[in-house]
Structure formats: structure tokens, C-alpha cells
PDB file of C-alpha atoms in Angstrom:
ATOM      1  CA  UNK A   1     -28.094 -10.036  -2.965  1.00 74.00           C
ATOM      2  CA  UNK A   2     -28.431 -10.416   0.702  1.00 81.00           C
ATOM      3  CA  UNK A   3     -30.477  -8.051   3.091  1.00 88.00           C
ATOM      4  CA  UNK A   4     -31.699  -8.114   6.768  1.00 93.00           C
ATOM      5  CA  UNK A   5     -35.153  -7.247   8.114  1.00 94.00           C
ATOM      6  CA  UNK A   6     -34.745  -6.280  11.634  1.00 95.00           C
ATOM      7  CA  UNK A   7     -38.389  -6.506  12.964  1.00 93.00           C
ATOM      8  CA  UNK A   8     -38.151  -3.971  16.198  1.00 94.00           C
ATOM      9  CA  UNK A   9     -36.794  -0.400  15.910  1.00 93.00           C
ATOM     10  CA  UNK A  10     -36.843   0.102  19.503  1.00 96.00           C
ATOM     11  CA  UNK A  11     -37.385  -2.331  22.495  1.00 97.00           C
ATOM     12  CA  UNK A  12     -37.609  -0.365  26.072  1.00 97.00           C
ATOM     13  CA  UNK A  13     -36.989  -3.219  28.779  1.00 97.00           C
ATOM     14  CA  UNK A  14     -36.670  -2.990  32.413  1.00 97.00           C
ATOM     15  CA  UNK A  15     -33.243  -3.896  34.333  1.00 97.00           C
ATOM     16  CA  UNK A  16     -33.369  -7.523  34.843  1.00 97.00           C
ATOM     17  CA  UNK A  17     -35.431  -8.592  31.987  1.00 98.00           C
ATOM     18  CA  UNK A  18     -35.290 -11.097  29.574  1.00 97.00           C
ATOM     19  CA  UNK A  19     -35.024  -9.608  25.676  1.00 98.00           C
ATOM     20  CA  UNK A  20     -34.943 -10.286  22.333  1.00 97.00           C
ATOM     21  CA  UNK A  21     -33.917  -8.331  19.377  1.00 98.00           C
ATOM     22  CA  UNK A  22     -35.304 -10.403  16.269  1.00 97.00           C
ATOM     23  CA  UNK A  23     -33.376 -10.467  13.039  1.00 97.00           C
ATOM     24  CA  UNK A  24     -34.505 -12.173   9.326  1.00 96.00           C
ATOM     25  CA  UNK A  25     -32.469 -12.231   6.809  1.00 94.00           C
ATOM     26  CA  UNK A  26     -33.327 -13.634   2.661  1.00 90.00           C
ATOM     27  CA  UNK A  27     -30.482 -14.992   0.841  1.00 83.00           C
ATOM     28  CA  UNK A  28     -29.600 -17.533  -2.461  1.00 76.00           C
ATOM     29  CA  UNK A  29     -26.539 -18.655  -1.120  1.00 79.00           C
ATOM     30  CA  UNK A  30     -25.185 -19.941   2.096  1.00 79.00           C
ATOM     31  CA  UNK A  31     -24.575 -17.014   4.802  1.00 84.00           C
ATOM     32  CA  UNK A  32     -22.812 -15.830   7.331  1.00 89.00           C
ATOM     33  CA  UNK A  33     -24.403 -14.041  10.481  1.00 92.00           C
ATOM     34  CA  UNK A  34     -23.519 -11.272  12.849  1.00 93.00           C
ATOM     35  CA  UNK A  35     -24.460  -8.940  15.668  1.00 96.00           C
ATOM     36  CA  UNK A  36     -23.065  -5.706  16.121  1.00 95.00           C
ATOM     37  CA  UNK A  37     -23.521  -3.003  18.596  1.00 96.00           C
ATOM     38  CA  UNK A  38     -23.111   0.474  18.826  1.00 94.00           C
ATOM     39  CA  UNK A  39     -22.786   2.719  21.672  1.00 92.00           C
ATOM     40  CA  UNK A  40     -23.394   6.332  21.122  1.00 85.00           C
ATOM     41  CA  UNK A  41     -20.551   8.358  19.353  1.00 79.00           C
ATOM     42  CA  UNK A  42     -18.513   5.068  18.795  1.00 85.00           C
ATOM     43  CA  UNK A  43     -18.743   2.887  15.623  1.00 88.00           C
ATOM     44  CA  UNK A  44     -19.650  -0.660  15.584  1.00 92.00           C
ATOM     45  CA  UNK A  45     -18.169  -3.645  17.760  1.00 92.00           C
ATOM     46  CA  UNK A  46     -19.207  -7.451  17.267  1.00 91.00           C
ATOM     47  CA  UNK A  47     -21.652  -9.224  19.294  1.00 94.00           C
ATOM     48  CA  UNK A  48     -21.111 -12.483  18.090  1.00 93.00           C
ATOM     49  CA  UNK A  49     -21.316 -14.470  14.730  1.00 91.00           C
ATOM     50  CA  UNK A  50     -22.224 -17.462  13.251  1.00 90.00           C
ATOM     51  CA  UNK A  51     -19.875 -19.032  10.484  1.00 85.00           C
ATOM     52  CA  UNK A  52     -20.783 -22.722  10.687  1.00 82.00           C
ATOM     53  CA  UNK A  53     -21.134 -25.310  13.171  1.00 84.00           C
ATOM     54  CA  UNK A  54     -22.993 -24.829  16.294  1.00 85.00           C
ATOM     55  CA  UNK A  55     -26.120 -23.099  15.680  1.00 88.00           C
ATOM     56  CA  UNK A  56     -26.240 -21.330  18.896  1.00 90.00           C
ATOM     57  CA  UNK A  57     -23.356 -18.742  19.472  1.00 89.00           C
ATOM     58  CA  UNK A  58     -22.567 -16.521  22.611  1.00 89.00           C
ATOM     59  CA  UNK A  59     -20.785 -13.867  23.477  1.00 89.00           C
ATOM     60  CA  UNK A  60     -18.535 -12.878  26.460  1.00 82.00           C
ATOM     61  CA  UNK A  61     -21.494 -10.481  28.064  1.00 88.00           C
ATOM     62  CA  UNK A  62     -24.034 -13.122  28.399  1.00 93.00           C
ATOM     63  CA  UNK A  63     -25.892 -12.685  24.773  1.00 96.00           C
ATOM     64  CA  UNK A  64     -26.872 -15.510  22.910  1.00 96.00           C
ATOM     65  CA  UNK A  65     -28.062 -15.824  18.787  1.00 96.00           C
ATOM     66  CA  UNK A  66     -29.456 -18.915  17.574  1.00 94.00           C
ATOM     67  CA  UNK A  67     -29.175 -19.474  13.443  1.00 93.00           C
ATOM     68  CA  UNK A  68     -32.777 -20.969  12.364  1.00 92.00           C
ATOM     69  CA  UNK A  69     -31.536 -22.246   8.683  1.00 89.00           C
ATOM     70  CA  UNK A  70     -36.055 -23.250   8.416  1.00 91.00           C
ATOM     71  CA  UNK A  71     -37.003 -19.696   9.431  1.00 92.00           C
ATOM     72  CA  UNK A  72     -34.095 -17.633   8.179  1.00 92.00           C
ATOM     73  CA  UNK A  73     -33.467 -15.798  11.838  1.00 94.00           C
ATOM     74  CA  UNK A  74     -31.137 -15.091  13.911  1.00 96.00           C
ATOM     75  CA  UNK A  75     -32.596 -13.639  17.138  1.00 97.00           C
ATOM     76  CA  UNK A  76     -30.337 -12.395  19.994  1.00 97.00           C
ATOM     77  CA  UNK A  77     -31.182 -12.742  23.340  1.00 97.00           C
ATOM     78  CA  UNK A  78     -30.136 -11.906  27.027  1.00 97.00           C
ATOM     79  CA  UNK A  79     -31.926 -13.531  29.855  1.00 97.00           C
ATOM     80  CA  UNK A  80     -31.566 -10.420  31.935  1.00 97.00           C
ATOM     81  CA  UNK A  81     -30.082  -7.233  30.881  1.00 97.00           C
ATOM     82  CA  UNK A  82     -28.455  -4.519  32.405  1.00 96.00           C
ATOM     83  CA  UNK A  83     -28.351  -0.257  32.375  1.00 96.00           C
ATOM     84  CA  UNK A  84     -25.080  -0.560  30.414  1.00 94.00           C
ATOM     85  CA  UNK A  85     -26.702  -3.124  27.613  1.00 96.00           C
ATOM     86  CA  UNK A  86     -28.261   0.376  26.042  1.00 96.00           C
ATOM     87  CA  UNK A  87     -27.206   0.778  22.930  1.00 96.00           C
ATOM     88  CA  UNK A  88     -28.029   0.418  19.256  1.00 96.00           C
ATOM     89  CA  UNK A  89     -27.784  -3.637  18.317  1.00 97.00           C
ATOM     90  CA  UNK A  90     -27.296  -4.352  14.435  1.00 96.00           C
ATOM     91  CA  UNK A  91     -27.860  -7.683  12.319  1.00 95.00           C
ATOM     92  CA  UNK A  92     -26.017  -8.252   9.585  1.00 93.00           C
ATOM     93  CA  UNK A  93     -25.508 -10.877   7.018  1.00 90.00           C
ATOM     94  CA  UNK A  94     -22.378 -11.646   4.584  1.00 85.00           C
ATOM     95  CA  UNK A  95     -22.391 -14.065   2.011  1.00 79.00           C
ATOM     96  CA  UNK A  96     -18.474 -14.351   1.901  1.00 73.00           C
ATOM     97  CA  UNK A  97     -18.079 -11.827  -1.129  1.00 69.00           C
ATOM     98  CA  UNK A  98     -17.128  -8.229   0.834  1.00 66.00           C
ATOM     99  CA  UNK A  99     -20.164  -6.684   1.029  1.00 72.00           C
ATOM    100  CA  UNK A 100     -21.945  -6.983   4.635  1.00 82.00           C
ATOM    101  CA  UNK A 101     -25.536  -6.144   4.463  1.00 87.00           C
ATOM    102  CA  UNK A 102     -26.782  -4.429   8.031  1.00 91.00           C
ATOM    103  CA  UNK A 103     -30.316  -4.104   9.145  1.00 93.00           C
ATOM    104  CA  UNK A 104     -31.843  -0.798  10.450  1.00 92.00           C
ATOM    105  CA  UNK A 105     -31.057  -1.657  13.780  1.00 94.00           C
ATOM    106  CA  UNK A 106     -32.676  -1.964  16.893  1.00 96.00           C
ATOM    107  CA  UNK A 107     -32.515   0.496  19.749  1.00 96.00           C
ATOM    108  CA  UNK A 108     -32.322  -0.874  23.145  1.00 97.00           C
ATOM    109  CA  UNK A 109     -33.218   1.015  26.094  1.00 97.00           C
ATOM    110  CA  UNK A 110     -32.815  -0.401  29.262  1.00 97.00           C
ATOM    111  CA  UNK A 111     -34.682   1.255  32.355  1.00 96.00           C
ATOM    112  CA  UNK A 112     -34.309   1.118  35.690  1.00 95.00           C
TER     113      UNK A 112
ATOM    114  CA  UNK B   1      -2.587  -3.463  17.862  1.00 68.00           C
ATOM    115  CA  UNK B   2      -3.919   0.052  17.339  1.00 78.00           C
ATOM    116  CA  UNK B   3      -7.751   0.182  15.924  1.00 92.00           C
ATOM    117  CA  UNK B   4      -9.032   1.641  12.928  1.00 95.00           C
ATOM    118  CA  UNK B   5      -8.524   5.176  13.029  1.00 97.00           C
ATOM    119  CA  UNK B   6     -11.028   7.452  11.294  1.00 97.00           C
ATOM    120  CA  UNK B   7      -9.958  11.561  10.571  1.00 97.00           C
ATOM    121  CA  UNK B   8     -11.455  13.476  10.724  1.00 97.00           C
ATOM    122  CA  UNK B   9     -14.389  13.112  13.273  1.00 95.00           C
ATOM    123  CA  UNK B  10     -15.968  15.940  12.733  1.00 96.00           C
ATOM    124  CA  UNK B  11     -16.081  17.877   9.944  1.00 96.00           C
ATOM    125  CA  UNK B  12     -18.611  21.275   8.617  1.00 98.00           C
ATOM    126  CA  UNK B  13     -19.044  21.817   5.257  1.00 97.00           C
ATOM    127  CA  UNK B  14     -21.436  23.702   2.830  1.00 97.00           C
ATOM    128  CA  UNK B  15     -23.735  22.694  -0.027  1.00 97.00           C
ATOM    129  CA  UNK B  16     -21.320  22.050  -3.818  1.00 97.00           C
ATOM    130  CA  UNK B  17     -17.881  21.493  -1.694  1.00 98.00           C
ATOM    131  CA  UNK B  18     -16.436  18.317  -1.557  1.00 98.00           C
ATOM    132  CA  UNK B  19     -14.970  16.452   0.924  1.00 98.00           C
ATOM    133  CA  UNK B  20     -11.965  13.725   1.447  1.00 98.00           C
ATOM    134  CA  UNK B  21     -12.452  11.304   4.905  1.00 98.00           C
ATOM    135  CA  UNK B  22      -9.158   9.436   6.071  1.00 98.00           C
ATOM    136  CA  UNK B  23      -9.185   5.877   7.459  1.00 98.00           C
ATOM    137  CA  UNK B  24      -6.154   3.821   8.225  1.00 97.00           C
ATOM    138  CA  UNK B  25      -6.899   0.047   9.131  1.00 96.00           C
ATOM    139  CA  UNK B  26      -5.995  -1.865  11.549  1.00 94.00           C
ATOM    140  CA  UNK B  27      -2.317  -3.137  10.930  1.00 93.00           C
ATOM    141  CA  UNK B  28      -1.751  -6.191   8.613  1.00 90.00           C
ATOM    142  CA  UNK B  29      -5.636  -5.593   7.051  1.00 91.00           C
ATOM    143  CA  UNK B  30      -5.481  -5.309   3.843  1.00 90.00           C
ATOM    144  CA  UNK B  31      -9.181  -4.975   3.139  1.00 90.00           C
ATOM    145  CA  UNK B  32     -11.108  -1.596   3.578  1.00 93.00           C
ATOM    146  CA  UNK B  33     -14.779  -1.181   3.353  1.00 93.00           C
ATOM    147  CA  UNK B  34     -17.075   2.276   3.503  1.00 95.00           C
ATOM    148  CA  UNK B  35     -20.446   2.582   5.346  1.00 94.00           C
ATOM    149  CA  UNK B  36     -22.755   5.538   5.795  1.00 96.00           C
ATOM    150  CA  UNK B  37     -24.953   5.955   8.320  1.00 93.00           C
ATOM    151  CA  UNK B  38     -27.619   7.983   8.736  1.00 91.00           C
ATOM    152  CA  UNK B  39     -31.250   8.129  10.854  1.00 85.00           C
ATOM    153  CA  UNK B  40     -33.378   6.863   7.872  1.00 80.00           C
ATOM    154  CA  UNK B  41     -31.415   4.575   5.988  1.00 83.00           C
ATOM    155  CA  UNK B  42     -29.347   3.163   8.481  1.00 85.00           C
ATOM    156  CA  UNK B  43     -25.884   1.563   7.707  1.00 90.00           C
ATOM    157  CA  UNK B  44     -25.493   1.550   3.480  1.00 91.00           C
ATOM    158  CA  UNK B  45     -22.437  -0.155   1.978  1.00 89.00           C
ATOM    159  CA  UNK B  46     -20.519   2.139   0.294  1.00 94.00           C
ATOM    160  CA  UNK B  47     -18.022   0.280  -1.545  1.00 91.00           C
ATOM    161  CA  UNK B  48     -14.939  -2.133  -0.761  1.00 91.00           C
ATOM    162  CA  UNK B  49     -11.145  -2.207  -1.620  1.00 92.00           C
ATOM    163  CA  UNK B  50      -8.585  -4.798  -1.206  1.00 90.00           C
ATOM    164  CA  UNK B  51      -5.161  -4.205  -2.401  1.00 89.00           C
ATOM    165  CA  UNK B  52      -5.549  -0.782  -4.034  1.00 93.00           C
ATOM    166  CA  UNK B  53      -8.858  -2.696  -6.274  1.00 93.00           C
ATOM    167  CA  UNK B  54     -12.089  -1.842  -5.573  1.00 93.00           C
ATOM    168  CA  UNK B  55     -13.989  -5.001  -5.374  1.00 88.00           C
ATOM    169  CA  UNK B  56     -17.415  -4.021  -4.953  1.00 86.00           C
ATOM    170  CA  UNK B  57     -19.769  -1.124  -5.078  1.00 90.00           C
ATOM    171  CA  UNK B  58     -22.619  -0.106  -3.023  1.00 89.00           C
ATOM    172  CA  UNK B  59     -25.782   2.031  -5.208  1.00 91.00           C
ATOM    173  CA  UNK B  60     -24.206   5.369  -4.705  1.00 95.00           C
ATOM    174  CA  UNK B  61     -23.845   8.085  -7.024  1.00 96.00           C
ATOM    175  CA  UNK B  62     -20.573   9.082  -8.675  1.00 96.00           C
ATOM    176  CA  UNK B  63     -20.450  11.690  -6.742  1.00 97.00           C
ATOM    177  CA  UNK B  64     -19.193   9.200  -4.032  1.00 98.00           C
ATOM    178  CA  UNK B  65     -15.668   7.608  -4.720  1.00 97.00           C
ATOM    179  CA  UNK B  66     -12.841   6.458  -3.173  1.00 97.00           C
ATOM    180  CA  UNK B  67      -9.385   4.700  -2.687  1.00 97.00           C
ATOM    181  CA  UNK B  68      -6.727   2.485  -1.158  1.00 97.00           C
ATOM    182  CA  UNK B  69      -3.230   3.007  -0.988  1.00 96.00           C
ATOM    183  CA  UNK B  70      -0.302   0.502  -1.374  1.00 95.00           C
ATOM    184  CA  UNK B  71      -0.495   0.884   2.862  1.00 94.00           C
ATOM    185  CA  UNK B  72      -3.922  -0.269   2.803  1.00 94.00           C
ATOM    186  CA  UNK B  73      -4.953   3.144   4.177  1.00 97.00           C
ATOM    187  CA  UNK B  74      -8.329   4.544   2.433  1.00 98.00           C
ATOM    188  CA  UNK B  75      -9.763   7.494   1.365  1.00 98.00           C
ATOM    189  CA  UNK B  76     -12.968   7.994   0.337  1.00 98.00           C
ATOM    190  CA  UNK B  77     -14.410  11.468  -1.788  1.00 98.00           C
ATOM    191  CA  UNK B  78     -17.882  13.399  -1.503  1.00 98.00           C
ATOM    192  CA  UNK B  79     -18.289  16.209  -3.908  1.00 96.00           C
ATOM    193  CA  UNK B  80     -20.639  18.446  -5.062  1.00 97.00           C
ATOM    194  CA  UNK B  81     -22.173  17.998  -1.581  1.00 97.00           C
ATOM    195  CA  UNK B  82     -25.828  18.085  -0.698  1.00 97.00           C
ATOM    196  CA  UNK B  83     -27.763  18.090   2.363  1.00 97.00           C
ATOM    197  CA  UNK B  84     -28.666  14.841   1.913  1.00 95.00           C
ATOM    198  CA  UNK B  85     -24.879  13.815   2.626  1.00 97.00           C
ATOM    199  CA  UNK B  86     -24.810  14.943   6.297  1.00 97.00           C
ATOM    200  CA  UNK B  87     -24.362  11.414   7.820  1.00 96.00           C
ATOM    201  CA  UNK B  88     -21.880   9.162   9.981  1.00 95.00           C
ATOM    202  CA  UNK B  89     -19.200   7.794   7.739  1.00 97.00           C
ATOM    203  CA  UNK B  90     -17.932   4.506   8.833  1.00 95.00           C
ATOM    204  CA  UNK B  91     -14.746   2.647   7.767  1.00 96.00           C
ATOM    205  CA  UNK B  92     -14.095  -0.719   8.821  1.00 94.00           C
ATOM    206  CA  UNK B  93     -10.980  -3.056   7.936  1.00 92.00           C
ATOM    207  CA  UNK B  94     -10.846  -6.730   7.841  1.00 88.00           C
ATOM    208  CA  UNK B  95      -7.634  -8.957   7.665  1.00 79.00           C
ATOM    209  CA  UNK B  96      -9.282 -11.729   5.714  1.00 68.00           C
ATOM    210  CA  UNK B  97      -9.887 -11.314   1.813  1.00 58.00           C
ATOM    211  CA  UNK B  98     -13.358 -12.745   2.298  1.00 57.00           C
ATOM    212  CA  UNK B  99     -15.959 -10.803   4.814  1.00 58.00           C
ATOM    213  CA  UNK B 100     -17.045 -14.197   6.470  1.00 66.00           C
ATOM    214  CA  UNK B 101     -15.175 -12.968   9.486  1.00 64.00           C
ATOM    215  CA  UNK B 102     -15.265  -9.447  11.944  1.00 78.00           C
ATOM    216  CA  UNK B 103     -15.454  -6.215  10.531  1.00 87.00           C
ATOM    217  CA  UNK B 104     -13.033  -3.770  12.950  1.00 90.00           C
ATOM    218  CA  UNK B 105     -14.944  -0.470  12.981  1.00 93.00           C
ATOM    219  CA  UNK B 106     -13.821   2.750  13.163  1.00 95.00           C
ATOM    220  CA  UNK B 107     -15.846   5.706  15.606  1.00 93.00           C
ATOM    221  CA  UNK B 108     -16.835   7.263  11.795  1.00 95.00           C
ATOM    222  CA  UNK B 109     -16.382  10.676  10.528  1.00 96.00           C
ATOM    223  CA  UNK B 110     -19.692  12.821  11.621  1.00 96.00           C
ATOM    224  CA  UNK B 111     -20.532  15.128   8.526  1.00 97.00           C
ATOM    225  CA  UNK B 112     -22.654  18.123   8.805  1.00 97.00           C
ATOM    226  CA  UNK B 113     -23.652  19.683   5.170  1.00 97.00           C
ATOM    227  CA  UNK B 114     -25.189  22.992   5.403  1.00 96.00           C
TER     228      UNK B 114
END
């Protein structure tokens, strides 16, 4: 099966800042890739995702994830974030048979 | 559309009771997956149902079980609960039989086991 290393638990970042949440993943089979996030109390919403094509995927609030097929990431990354970007971020990796394998997560704090 | 709607949010309940969670999917989904949630093990696959079959399994215990109705709404069991069950409780539905596409979350059903 599947699984995801996600190699931060936490990542405290200044307003402005550039950041990346790194994501791994080990799998047989072709996969398919996704970023969630989490605001507190709420359940998950989706980041962005990579099915095929395009290796570099964005998503409407200025994050970006680029699938590395060689080094089995896909990193997310926000050339300068904002207060309201605080949240918990989750990888997670399908491989097209119904069962989506997350990673621990990453908490991202975002200071003033 | 309305989202996936999770009942109930919060719920109490003490050690050996058991527990039934709610979640009705997003209309037209006909796919239903379970995720719990907690501080130390993160987000763990429960199991999966599509069309009133479950089609896969996460490494629960028995204890842990679950269904889908002909609506495609899902419920999913607890008993004999133990402390060790207190976690978030996450449904999510998916209109595609395969999950190579979004998961729609529910906000999760907090439970507290005393």
C-alpha cells in the first residue's frame, strides 16, 4: 500500500514569507497526489491535486505543488503567506482504489 | 449543493457504550469513506462503501463497523468504547467510484470517551 511521510510537524513563518511544507510519499503503482487543509473545528478542504499532466499544480490562493516522479515529493509552496494561511496542511496520496492515505500533517503558524 | 453533513458534532460518552455517527454525502455521491483523527495518529482510514458494499477496510478492530444505505447516507458503529476512541470522526463523500479525484469532507463528529 501507499503512505505519506510528511517531514515537518510544525513550520512557524513570519507574514510575508516564503514556505514550504514538504511531502514524500512510497508507492508500487502509479499515484495520485493531494493537499488538504484544515482550519480549526472544520474538516478537510482541497488544496490542490495532481492527477496527470502538468507536474506543477496551483491553487486559487496562490499555493503551488510540484510532483517529483525521481524523488517521490510533492512539496507545497507559497511565496509569501498570510495570517489567514494558519492552519493544519495535509498530504495525501491515492492510488485510484478508495483508500486515501494522509500524512501526519503539518501545522502552519503564521506570525505577524 | 449542500455539503457533507456530519451528526452529531459533539457527542459524550462513557467507557463499554457504543456509539452510532451519521453522515449524509453530498447529493449524487454515491461513495462514502470514514477517517479518524486524532493528535497521535493523525488521519487513519477507516473503511469505504460504495453502493451499500464496503469496498475496503482500514486496520481497525471489529469493534469499529459501519454502513451505507440505498441513499448513500452512512453510518458508522463504535462499541464497547475505550478511551482510546475519543477522536475526530471524519466522513467524506466522493461522486466518482475511483478516489483519483476530491474527497468532500465533512466538519467530523468530536468524540469524548470518559
Amino acid at each position: 500500500a501507499q503512505s505519506v511521510t510528511q517531514l515537518d510537524s510544525q513550520v512557524p513563518v513570519f507574514e510575508e514569507a516564503p514556505v514550504e511544507l514538504r511531502c514524500n510519499y512510497s508507492s508500487s503503482v502509479s499515484v495520485y497526489l493531494f493537499w488538504y487543509v484544515q482550519y480549526p473545528n472544520q474538516g478537510l478542504q482541497l488544496l490542490l491535486k495532481y492527477l496527470s499532466g502538468s507536474t506543477l499544480v496551483e491553487s486559487i490562493n496562490g499555493f503551488e505543488a510540484e510532483f517529483n516522479k525521481s524523488q517521490t515529493s510533492f512539496h507545497l509552496r507559497k511565496p509569501s503567506v498570510h495570517i489567514s494561511d494558519t492552519a493544519e496542511y495535509f498530504c495525501a496520496v491515492s492510488d485510484g482504489n478508495n483508500d486515501m492515505r494522509f500524512g501526519a500533517g503539518t501545522r502552519l503558524t503564521v506570525k505577524p | 449543493k449542500a455539503g457533507v453533513t456530519q451528526t452529531p458534532r459533539y457527542l459524550i460518552k462513557t467507557r463499554g457504550q457504543q456509539v452510532t455517527l451519521s453522515c449524509s454525502p453530498i447529493s449524487g455521491h454515491r461513495s462514502v469513506s470514514w477517517y479518524q483523527q486524532t493528535p497521535g495518529q493523525g488521519l487513519q482510514f477507516l473503511f469505504e462503501y460504495f453502493s451499500e458494499t464496503q469496498r475496503n477496510k482500514g486496520n481497525f478492530p471489529g469493534r469499529f463497523s459501519g454502513r451505507q444505505f440505498s441513499n448513500s447516507r452512512s453510518e458508522m458503529n463504535v462499541s464497547t468504547l475505550e478511551l482510546g476512541d475519543s477522536a475526530l470522526y471524519l466522513c467524506a463523500s466522493t461522486e466518482l467510484a475511483g478516489v483519483t479525484g476530491e474527497l468532500f469532507f465533512g466538519e467530523g463528529s468530536r468524540l469524548t470517551v470518559l
